Tab-separated table of N, CA and C in Angstrom:
chain	number	residue	atom	x	y	z
Y	180	MET	N	-19.148	1.779	-26.654
Y	180	MET	CA	-18.316	0.856	-27.397
Y	180	MET	C	-17.432	0.076	-26.423
Y	181	THR	N	-16.979	-1.061	-26.848
Y	181	THR	CA	-16.179	-1.945	-26.015
Y	181	THR	C	-14.750	-2.020	-26.549
Y	182	THR	N	-13.795	-1.914	-25.653
Y	182	THR	CA	-12.403	-2.150	-26.014
Y	182	THR	C	-12.066	-3.578	-25.637
Y	183	VAL	N	-11.515	-4.325	-26.574
Y	183	VAL	CA	-11.098	-5.697	-26.322
Y	183	VAL	C	-9.580	-5.691	-26.174
Y	184	ALA	N	-9.116	-6.245	-25.053
Y	184	ALA	CA	-7.681	-6.317	-24.784
Y	184	ALA	C	-7.314	-7.741	-24.408
Y	185	VAL	N	-6.146	-8.166	-24.830
Y	185	VAL	CA	-5.632	-9.459	-24.417
Y	185	VAL	C	-4.504	-9.190	-23.427
Y	186	VAL	N	-4.609	-9.810	-22.267
Y	186	VAL	CA	-3.640	-9.591	-21.207
Y	186	VAL	C	-2.583	-10.694	-21.318
Y	187	ALA	N	-1.808	-10.608	-22.383
Y	187	ALA	CA	-0.741	-11.571	-22.658
Y	187	ALA	C	0.155	-10.974	-23.736
Y	188	ASP	N	1.323	-11.526	-23.857
Y	188	ASP	CA	2.277	-11.070	-24.860
Y	188	ASP	C	2.080	-11.878	-26.139
Y	189	LEU	N	1.027	-11.530	-26.877
Y	189	LEU	CA	0.697	-12.230	-28.120
Y	189	LEU	C	0.669	-11.231	-29.267
Y	190	PRO	N	1.372	-11.491	-30.356
Y	190	PRO	CA	1.284	-10.584	-31.507
Y	190	PRO	C	-0.040	-10.762	-32.233
Y	191	SER	N	-0.410	-9.753	-32.987
Y	191	SER	CA	-1.631	-9.842	-33.779
Y	191	SER	C	-1.404	-10.774	-34.966
Y	192	THR	N	-2.458	-11.471	-35.359
Y	192	THR	CA	-2.346	-12.383	-36.495
Y	192	THR	C	-2.380	-11.638	-37.820
Y	193	GLY	N	-2.994	-10.468	-37.840
Y	193	GLY	CA	-3.117	-9.711	-39.075
Y	193	GLY	C	-4.228	-10.216	-39.973
Y	194	CYS	N	-5.009	-11.174	-39.511
Y	194	CYS	CA	-6.095	-11.742	-40.327
Y	194	CYS	C	-7.290	-10.805	-40.432
Y	195	VAL	N	-7.498	-9.982	-39.426
Y	195	VAL	CA	-8.622	-9.051	-39.418
Y	195	VAL	C	-8.061	-7.681	-39.770
Y	196	ARG	N	-8.336	-7.226	-40.963
Y	196	ARG	CA	-7.758	-5.975	-41.450
Y	196	ARG	C	-8.408	-4.768	-40.779
Y	197	GLY	N	-7.588	-3.805	-40.404
Y	197	GLY	CA	-8.081	-2.547	-39.865
Y	197	GLY	C	-8.445	-2.571	-38.397
Y	198	THR	N	-8.469	-3.733	-37.776
Y	198	THR	CA	-8.839	-3.832	-36.373
Y	198	THR	C	-7.929	-4.846	-35.692
Y	199	ALA	N	-7.475	-4.482	-34.514
Y	199	ALA	CA	-6.699	-5.424	-33.703
Y	199	ALA	C	-7.012	-5.131	-32.248
Y	200	ALA	N	-7.026	-6.173	-31.463
Y	200	ALA	CA	-7.259	-6.012	-30.031
Y	200	ALA	C	-6.034	-5.347	-29.407
Y	201	LEU	N	-6.269	-4.675	-28.330
Y	201	LEU	CA	-5.184	-4.034	-27.594
Y	201	LEU	C	-4.389	-5.108	-26.867
Y	202	ARG	N	-3.075	-5.014	-26.917
Y	202	ARG	CA	-2.209	-5.975	-26.230
Y	202	ARG	C	-1.698	-5.334	-24.946
Y	203	LEU	N	-1.954	-5.972	-23.811
Y	203	LEU	CA	-1.512	-5.480	-22.503
Y	203	LEU	C	-0.747	-6.580	-21.768
Y	204	PRO	N	0.505	-6.839	-22.150
Y	204	PRO	CA	1.270	-7.879	-21.459
Y	204	PRO	C	1.662	-7.427	-20.059
Y	205	LEU	N	1.481	-8.284	-19.077
Y	205	LEU	CA	1.791	-7.964	-17.688
Y	205	LEU	C	3.071	-8.656	-17.254
Y	206	GLY	N	3.667	-8.149	-16.189
Y	206	GLY	CA	4.829	-8.808	-15.602
Y	206	GLY	C	6.074	-7.962	-15.697
Y	207	ASN	N	7.185	-8.570	-15.338
Y	207	ASN	CA	8.475	-7.888	-15.373
Y	207	ASN	C	9.151	-8.152	-16.703
Y	208	GLY	N	9.849	-7.168	-17.194
Y	208	GLY	CA	10.580	-7.339	-18.447
Y	208	GLY	C	10.295	-6.201	-19.402
Y	209	GLN	N	11.033	-6.205	-20.489
Y	209	GLN	CA	10.906	-5.144	-21.478
Y	209	GLN	C	9.585	-5.263	-22.236
Y	210	GLY	N	8.872	-4.156	-22.348
Y	210	GLY	CA	7.605	-4.144	-23.059
Y	210	GLY	C	6.416	-4.643	-22.257
Y	211	ARG	N	6.630	-5.032	-21.021
Y	211	ARG	CA	5.542	-5.524	-20.172
Y	211	ARG	C	5.096	-4.420	-19.225
Y	212	LEU	N	3.843	-4.470	-18.835
Y	212	LEU	CA	3.272	-3.441	-17.978
Y	212	LEU	C	3.342	-3.835	-16.509
Y	213	SER	N	3.626	-2.857	-15.671
Y	213	SER	CA	3.545	-3.080	-14.227
Y	213	SER	C	2.081	-2.929	-13.809
Y	214	LYS	N	1.790	-3.215	-12.562
Y	214	LYS	CA	0.414	-3.067	-12.061
Y	214	LYS	C	-0.074	-1.631	-12.204
Y	215	GLU	N	0.793	-0.676	-11.885
Y	215	GLU	CA	0.417	0.738	-11.969
Y	215	GLU	C	0.136	1.143	-13.412
Y	216	GLN	N	0.978	0.693	-14.342
Y	216	GLN	CA	0.758	1.026	-15.750
Y	216	GLN	C	-0.527	0.386	-16.273
Y	217	PHE	N	-0.816	-0.838	-15.837
Y	217	PHE	CA	-2.048	-1.507	-16.237
Y	217	PHE	C	-3.259	-0.742	-15.712
Y	218	LEU	N	-3.201	-0.283	-14.459
Y	218	LEU	CA	-4.312	0.496	-13.887
Y	218	LEU	C	-4.492	1.812	-14.639
Y	219	ASP	N	-3.386	2.485	-14.964
Y	219	ASP	CA	-3.476	3.748	-15.709
Y	219	ASP	C	-4.062	3.525	-17.099
Y	220	ALA	N	-3.598	2.482	-17.791
Y	220	ALA	CA	-4.111	2.191	-19.135
Y	220	ALA	C	-5.591	1.849	-19.086
Y	221	THR	N	-5.995	1.055	-18.106
Y	221	THR	CA	-7.402	0.681	-17.977
Y	221	THR	C	-8.260	1.900	-17.661
Y	222	GLY	N	-7.784	2.772	-16.779
Y	222	GLY	CA	-8.518	3.997	-16.449
Y	222	GLY	C	-8.690	4.902	-17.657
Y	223	GLU	N	-7.636	5.042	-18.462
Y	223	GLU	CA	-7.729	5.867	-19.672
Y	223	GLU	C	-8.709	5.267	-20.679
Y	224	LEU	N	-8.703	3.951	-20.804
Y	224	LEU	CA	-9.643	3.306	-21.727
Y	224	LEU	C	-11.085	3.504	-21.272
Y	225	LEU	N	-11.320	3.449	-19.967
Y	225	LEU	CA	-12.683	3.632	-19.451
Y	225	LEU	C	-13.183	5.056	-19.660
Y	226	GLU	N	-12.281	6.032	-19.692
Y	226	GLU	CA	-12.696	7.409	-19.962
Y	226	GLU	C	-13.204	7.566	-21.387
Y	227	ARG	N	-12.638	6.795	-22.320
Y	227	ARG	CA	-13.018	6.902	-23.726
Y	227	ARG	C	-14.109	5.918	-24.131
Y	228	GLU	N	-14.108	4.735	-23.528
Y	228	GLU	CA	-15.000	3.663	-23.948
Y	228	GLU	C	-15.987	3.308	-22.839
Y	229	HIS	N	-16.981	2.523	-23.180
Y	229	HIS	CA	-17.978	2.113	-22.201
Y	229	HIS	C	-17.496	0.942	-21.358
Y	230	THR	N	-16.878	-0.046	-21.999
Y	230	THR	CA	-16.464	-1.266	-21.319
Y	230	THR	C	-15.087	-1.684	-21.816
Y	231	VAL	N	-14.312	-2.269	-20.909
Y	231	VAL	CA	-13.016	-2.843	-21.283
Y	231	VAL	C	-13.094	-4.343	-21.006
Y	232	LEU	N	-12.991	-5.136	-22.052
Y	232	LEU	CA	-13.026	-6.592	-21.945
Y	232	LEU	C	-11.590	-7.103	-22.015
Y	233	CYS	N	-11.102	-7.645	-20.913
Y	233	CYS	CA	-9.735	-8.165	-20.824
Y	233	CYS	C	-9.784	-9.686	-20.886
Y	234	ILE	N	-9.238	-10.254	-21.929
Y	234	ILE	CA	-9.199	-11.699	-22.091
Y	234	ILE	C	-7.786	-12.161	-21.768
Y	235	TYR	N	-7.694	-13.169	-20.917
Y	235	TYR	CA	-6.379	-13.654	-20.514
Y	235	TYR	C	-6.323	-15.171	-20.667
Y	236	PRO	N	-5.130	-15.702	-20.978
Y	236	PRO	CA	-4.989	-17.149	-21.130
Y	236	PRO	C	-4.999	-17.847	-19.776
Y	237	THR	N	-5.592	-19.020	-19.728
Y	237	THR	CA	-5.662	-19.749	-18.459
Y	237	THR	C	-4.302	-20.280	-18.043
Y	238	TRP	N	-3.387	-20.440	-18.984
Y	238	TRP	CA	-2.074	-20.951	-18.613
Y	238	TRP	C	-1.224	-19.893	-17.912
Y	239	ARG	N	-1.634	-18.622	-17.918
Y	239	ARG	CA	-0.984	-17.549	-17.160
Y	239	ARG	C	-2.045	-16.704	-16.475
Y	240	ALA	N	-2.923	-17.363	-15.785
Y	240	ALA	CA	-4.102	-16.678	-15.250
Y	240	ALA	C	-3.853	-15.948	-13.941
Y	241	GLY	N	-2.894	-16.361	-13.149
Y	241	GLY	CA	-2.724	-15.816	-11.805
Y	241	GLY	C	-2.544	-14.311	-11.769
Y	242	THR	N	-1.530	-13.800	-12.437
Y	242	THR	CA	-1.251	-12.363	-12.433
Y	242	THR	C	-2.348	-11.588	-13.140
Y	243	ALA	N	-2.798	-12.098	-14.278
Y	243	ALA	CA	-3.823	-11.384	-15.052
Y	243	ALA	C	-5.115	-11.268	-14.267
Y	244	ARG	N	-5.578	-12.365	-13.680
Y	244	ARG	CA	-6.825	-12.334	-12.910
Y	244	ARG	C	-6.708	-11.359	-11.739
Y	245	HIS	N	-5.574	-11.401	-11.057
Y	245	HIS	CA	-5.364	-10.516	-9.908
Y	245	HIS	C	-5.366	-9.046	-10.334
Y	246	ASP	N	-4.664	-8.721	-11.414
Y	246	ASP	CA	-4.584	-7.325	-11.851
Y	246	ASP	C	-5.906	-6.806	-12.404
Y	247	ILE	N	-6.672	-7.662	-13.052
Y	247	ILE	CA	-7.990	-7.238	-13.537
Y	247	ILE	C	-8.921	-6.968	-12.360
Y	248	ASN	N	-8.914	-7.839	-11.365
Y	248	ASN	CA	-9.718	-7.599	-10.168
Y	248	ASN	C	-9.259	-6.359	-9.424
Y	249	LEU	N	-7.956	-6.122	-9.394
Y	249	LEU	CA	-7.422	-4.909	-8.773
Y	249	LEU	C	-7.917	-3.663	-9.505
Y	250	ALA	N	-7.941	-3.718	-10.842
Y	250	ALA	CA	-8.434	-2.580	-11.630
Y	250	ALA	C	-9.914	-2.335	-11.366
Y	251	ARG	N	-10.700	-3.405	-11.303
Y	251	ARG	CA	-12.136	-3.252	-11.018
Y	251	ARG	C	-12.372	-2.599	-9.668
Y	252	SER	N	-11.622	-3.043	-8.658
Y	252	SER	CA	-11.855	-2.517	-7.308
Y	252	SER	C	-11.266	-1.127	-7.129
Y	253	SER	N	-10.092	-0.867	-7.661
Y	253	SER	CA	-9.501	0.457	-7.465
Y	253	SER	C	-10.198	1.531	-8.297
Y	254	LEU	N	-10.703	1.171	-9.470
Y	254	LEU	CA	-11.452	2.131	-10.286
Y	254	LEU	C	-12.928	2.157	-9.904
Y	255	ASN	N	-13.335	1.239	-9.034
Y	255	ASN	CA	-14.706	1.167	-8.520
Y	255	ASN	C	-15.737	1.107	-9.659
Y	256	THR	N	-15.531	0.149	-10.539
Y	256	THR	CA	-16.428	0.009	-11.675
Y	256	THR	C	-16.579	-1.450	-12.079
Y	257	PRO	N	-17.768	-1.855	-12.488
Y	257	PRO	CA	-17.947	-3.199	-13.042
Y	257	PRO	C	-17.708	-3.234	-14.550
Y	258	ARG	N	-17.280	-2.115	-15.130
Y	258	ARG	CA	-17.100	-2.038	-16.578
Y	258	ARG	C	-15.773	-2.607	-17.061
Y	259	VAL	N	-14.951	-3.106	-16.150
Y	259	VAL	CA	-13.745	-3.844	-16.520
Y	259	VAL	C	-14.076	-5.319	-16.344
Y	260	VAL	N	-14.102	-6.046	-17.441
Y	260	VAL	CA	-14.533	-7.440	-17.419
Y	260	VAL	C	-13.334	-8.320	-17.777
Y	261	GLY	N	-13.094	-9.340	-16.961
Y	261	GLY	CA	-12.035	-10.291	-17.239
Y	261	GLY	C	-12.619	-11.626	-17.638
Y	262	MET	N	-12.116	-12.205	-18.719
Y	262	MET	CA	-12.597	-13.494	-19.208
Y	262	MET	C	-11.399	-14.402	-19.486
Y	263	PRO	N	-11.385	-15.601	-18.874
Y	263	PRO	CA	-10.300	-16.536	-19.180
Y	263	PRO	C	-10.569	-17.290	-20.475
Y	264	SER	N	-9.491	-17.736	-21.105
Y	264	SER	CA	-9.612	-18.548	-22.312
Y	264	SER	C	-8.518	-19.606	-22.297
Y	265	ASN	N	-8.878	-20.826	-22.633
Y	265	ASN	CA	-7.898	-21.897	-22.658
Y	265	ASN	C	-7.421	-22.229	-24.072
Y	266	LEU	N	-7.616	-21.297	-25.003
Y	266	LEU	CA	-7.151	-21.502	-26.373
Y	266	LEU	C	-5.626	-21.409	-26.447
Y	267	PRO	N	-5.021	-22.067	-27.416
Y	267	PRO	CA	-3.577	-21.897	-27.635
Y	267	PRO	C	-3.287	-20.483	-28.146
Y	268	PRO	N	-2.037	-20.056	-28.098
Y	268	PRO	CA	-1.708	-18.657	-28.410
Y	268	PRO	C	-2.202	-18.141	-29.765
Y	269	LEU	N	-2.029	-18.901	-30.834
Y	269	LEU	CA	-2.455	-18.426	-32.150
Y	269	LEU	C	-3.966	-18.265	-32.218
Y	270	ALA	N	-4.705	-19.238	-31.726
Y	270	ALA	CA	-6.163	-19.154	-31.733
Y	270	ALA	C	-6.652	-18.035	-30.828
Y	271	LEU	N	-5.999	-17.825	-29.689
Y	271	LEU	CA	-6.381	-16.741	-28.781
Y	271	LEU	C	-6.155	-15.388	-29.427
Y	272	SER	N	-5.038	-15.229	-30.121
Y	272	SER	CA	-4.761	-13.969	-30.807
Y	272	SER	C	-5.788	-13.690	-31.897
Y	273	LEU	N	-6.150	-14.713	-32.654
Y	273	LEU	CA	-7.179	-14.555	-33.690
Y	273	LEU	C	-8.528	-14.220	-33.062
Y	274	MET	N	-8.875	-14.894	-31.969
Y	274	MET	CA	-10.162	-14.661	-31.328
Y	274	MET	C	-10.289	-13.222	-30.826
Y	275	VAL	N	-9.256	-12.690	-30.170
Y	275	VAL	CA	-9.374	-11.331	-29.643
Y	275	VAL	C	-9.434	-10.307	-30.763
Y	276	ASP	N	-8.745	-10.562	-31.883
Y	276	ASP	CA	-8.852	-9.649	-33.018
Y	276	ASP	C	-10.250	-9.684	-33.631
Y	277	LEU	N	-10.846	-10.856	-33.714
Y	277	LEU	CA	-12.225	-10.963	-34.207
Y	277	LEU	C	-13.201	-10.261	-33.264
Y	278	LEU	N	-12.983	-10.411	-31.964
Y	278	LEU	CA	-13.849	-9.739	-30.988
Y	278	LEU	C	-13.697	-8.222	-31.057
Y	279	ALA	N	-12.481	-7.748	-31.280
Y	279	ALA	CA	-12.263	-6.304	-31.407
Y	279	ALA	C	-13.004	-5.749	-32.624
Y	280	HIS	N	-13.015	-6.510	-33.704
Y	280	HIS	CA	-13.768	-6.096	-34.889
Y	280	HIS	C	-15.268	-6.100	-34.602
Y	281	LEU	N	-15.723	-7.128	-33.938
Y	281	LEU	CA	-17.142	-7.261	-33.602
Y	281	LEU	C	-17.601	-6.171	-32.628
Y	282	ALA	N	-16.711	-5.713	-31.765
Y	282	ALA	CA	-17.076	-4.761	-30.712
Y	282	ALA	C	-17.564	-3.417	-31.243
Y	283	SER	N	-17.195	-3.065	-32.454
Y	283	SER	CA	-17.666	-1.790	-32.991
Y	283	SER	C	-19.084	-1.877	-33.546
Y	284	TYR	N	-19.653	-3.074	-33.603
Y	284	TYR	CA	-20.981	-3.248	-34.182
Y	284	TYR	C	-22.052	-3.695	-33.200
Y	285	VAL	N	-21.671	-4.283	-32.092
Y	285	VAL	CA	-22.660	-4.837	-31.162
Y	285	VAL	C	-22.417	-4.312	-29.747
Y	286	PRO	N	-23.419	-4.405	-28.870
Y	286	PRO	CA	-23.251	-3.923	-27.490
Y	286	PRO	C	-22.294	-4.804	-26.683
Y	287	PRO	N	-21.790	-4.281	-25.562
Y	287	PRO	CA	-20.796	-5.004	-24.761
Y	287	PRO	C	-21.223	-6.395	-24.318
Y	288	GLY	N	-22.480	-6.584	-23.954
Y	288	GLY	CA	-22.941	-7.887	-23.489
Y	288	GLY	C	-22.818	-8.966	-24.552
Y	289	VAL	N	-23.054	-8.606	-25.790
Y	289	VAL	CA	-22.940	-9.565	-26.888
Y	289	VAL	C	-21.472	-9.930	-27.113
Y	290	VAL	N	-20.584	-8.949	-26.991
Y	290	VAL	CA	-19.154	-9.220	-27.163
Y	290	VAL	C	-18.676	-10.197	-26.084
Y	291	VAL	N	-19.102	-9.989	-24.846
Y	291	VAL	CA	-18.717	-10.878	-23.748
Y	291	VAL	C	-19.271	-12.277	-23.985
Y	292	ALA	N	-20.499	-12.372	-24.466
Y	292	ALA	CA	-21.101	-13.677	-24.735
Y	292	ALA	C	-20.403	-14.398	-25.883
Y	293	MET	N	-19.836	-13.657	-26.808
Y	293	MET	CA	-19.173	-14.263	-27.956
Y	293	MET	C	-17.811	-14.863	-27.615
Y	294	VAL	N	-17.256	-14.548	-26.443
Y	294	VAL	CA	-15.948	-15.095	-26.075
Y	294	VAL	C	-16.001	-16.615	-26.048
Y	295	THR	N	-16.949	-17.179	-25.326
Y	295	THR	CA	-17.027	-18.639	-25.248
Y	295	THR	C	-17.477	-19.250	-26.574
Y	296	ARG	N	-18.363	-18.572	-27.279
Y	296	ARG	CA	-18.857	-19.092	-28.567
Y	296	ARG	C	-17.727	-19.160	-29.591
Y	297	LEU	N	-16.950	-18.086	-29.716
Y	297	LEU	CA	-15.839	-18.093	-30.658
Y	297	LEU	C	-14.771	-19.102	-30.268
Y	298	ALA	N	-14.534	-19.245	-28.977
Y	298	ALA	CA	-13.540	-20.226	-28.518
Y	298	ALA	C	-13.946	-21.638	-28.930
Y	299	LYS	N	-15.226	-21.963	-28.806
Y	299	LYS	CA	-15.703	-23.284	-29.218
Y	299	LYS	C	-15.584	-23.465	-30.728
Y	300	MET	N	-15.906	-22.413	-31.477
Y	300	MET	CA	-15.840	-22.515	-32.930
Y	300	MET	C	-14.394	-22.668	-33.408
Y	301	LEU	N	-13.475	-21.939	-32.800
Y	301	LEU	CA	-12.069	-22.053	-33.190
Y	301	LEU	C	-11.497	-23.411	-32.813
Y	302	SER	N	-11.908	-23.937	-31.675
Y	302	SER	CA	-11.441	-25.264	-31.261
Y	302	SER	C	-11.960	-26.343	-32.197
Y	303	ALA	N	-13.220	-26.245	-32.586
Y	303	ALA	CA	-13.799	-27.240	-33.494
Y	303	ALA	C	-13.140	-27.158	-34.862
Y	304	GLY	N	-12.855	-25.971	-35.331
Y	304	GLY	CA	-12.195	-25.817	-36.627
Y	304	GLY	C	-10.781	-26.355	-36.630
Y	305	ALA	N	-10.104	-26.288	-35.507
Y	305	ALA	CA	-8.733	-26.783	-35.424
Y	305	ALA	C	-8.682	-28.304	-35.443
Y	306	LEU	N	-9.746	-28.981	-35.051
Y	306	LEU	CA	-9.755	-30.439	-35.015
Y	306	LEU	C	-10.036	-31.074	-36.371
Y	307	LEU	N	-10.575	-30.301	-37.304
Y	307	LEU	CA	-10.901	-30.858	-38.613
Y	307	LEU	C	-9.638	-31.082	-39.443
Y	308	ARG	N	-9.542	-32.213	-40.103
Y	308	ARG	CA	-8.391	-32.506	-40.954
Y	308	ARG	C	-8.553	-31.853	-42.324
Y	309	SER	N	-9.782	-31.748	-42.777
Y	309	SER	CA	-10.068	-31.196	-44.092
Y	309	SER	C	-11.422	-30.506	-44.035
Y	310	VAL	N	-11.634	-29.531	-44.901
Y	310	VAL	CA	-12.913	-28.837	-44.915
Y	310	VAL	C	-13.821	-29.318	-46.044
Y	311	THR	N	-13.397	-30.352	-46.782
Y	311	THR	CA	-14.286	-30.920	-47.786
Y	311	THR	C	-15.426	-31.634	-47.080
Y	312	LYS	N	-16.594	-31.547	-47.610
Y	312	LYS	CA	-17.807	-32.089	-47.005
Y	312	LYS	C	-17.965	-31.624	-45.556
Y	313	PHE	N	-17.738	-30.348	-45.350
Y	313	PHE	CA	-17.770	-29.776	-43.998
Y	313	PHE	C	-19.136	-29.942	-43.338
Y	314	GLN	N	-20.192	-29.915	-44.110
Y	314	GLN	CA	-21.519	-30.051	-43.524
Y	314	GLN	C	-21.739	-31.434	-42.929
Y	315	HIS	N	-20.931	-32.423	-43.303
Y	315	HIS	CA	-21.050	-33.770	-42.772
Y	315	HIS	C	-19.709	-34.234	-42.193
Y	316	ALA	N	-19.158	-33.475	-41.285
Y	316	ALA	CA	-17.848	-33.804	-40.722
Y	316	ALA	C	-17.953	-35.056	-39.853
Y	317	ASN	N	-17.101	-36.026	-40.135
Y	317	ASN	CA	-17.053	-37.257	-39.348
Y	317	ASN	C	-15.952	-37.124	-38.304
Y	318	ILE	N	-16.345	-36.851	-37.098
Y	318	ILE	CA	-15.391	-36.708	-36.009
Y	318	ILE	C	-15.501	-37.952	-35.137
Y	319	PRO	N	-14.393	-38.637	-34.924
Y	319	PRO	CA	-14.444	-39.842	-34.089
Y	319	PRO	C	-14.930	-39.525	-32.675
Y	320	PHE	N	-15.548	-40.504	-32.053
Y	320	PHE	CA	-16.117	-40.322	-30.722
Y	320	PHE	C	-15.043	-39.928	-29.705
Y	321	GLY	N	-13.840	-40.403	-29.848
Y	321	GLY	CA	-12.758	-40.105	-28.912
Y	321	GLY	C	-12.361	-38.643	-28.908
Y	322	GLN	N	-12.638	-37.897	-29.971
Y	322	GLN	CA	-12.294	-36.479	-30.021
Y	322	GLN	C	-13.381	-35.581	-29.443
Y	323	HIS	N	-14.510	-36.146	-29.054
Y	323	HIS	CA	-15.584	-35.338	-28.492
Y	323	HIS	C	-15.247	-34.939	-27.107
């Protein structure tokens, strides 16, 4: 099974009942994890699960990318996967919760492949003004 974690300080949307992605905020401050705590949490997750998928926002990618790579190298495993996402905070929170729900039904490779697919679908849905006649959405060329 795959554990889906978001490496950012994002609350759950609550849209996906019964399932939520793990929140692992990094950095200094209250409620945030240090590098050592992140490594310990990742190691514990790997003992229970097959893969840990860490999704991080591109607008705060530096620390997250570094700590995920540090976890991969110090734990000596390719089962810690880091994926960047350029979605805004609300869409990113919804996406990771959907992926966490999906992770209990499909293998890890499919969950990783769905990161970019869901991001595209959420972005396209956010651009629509109305969902009437959704099958024939008229999107101006400038928004492509």
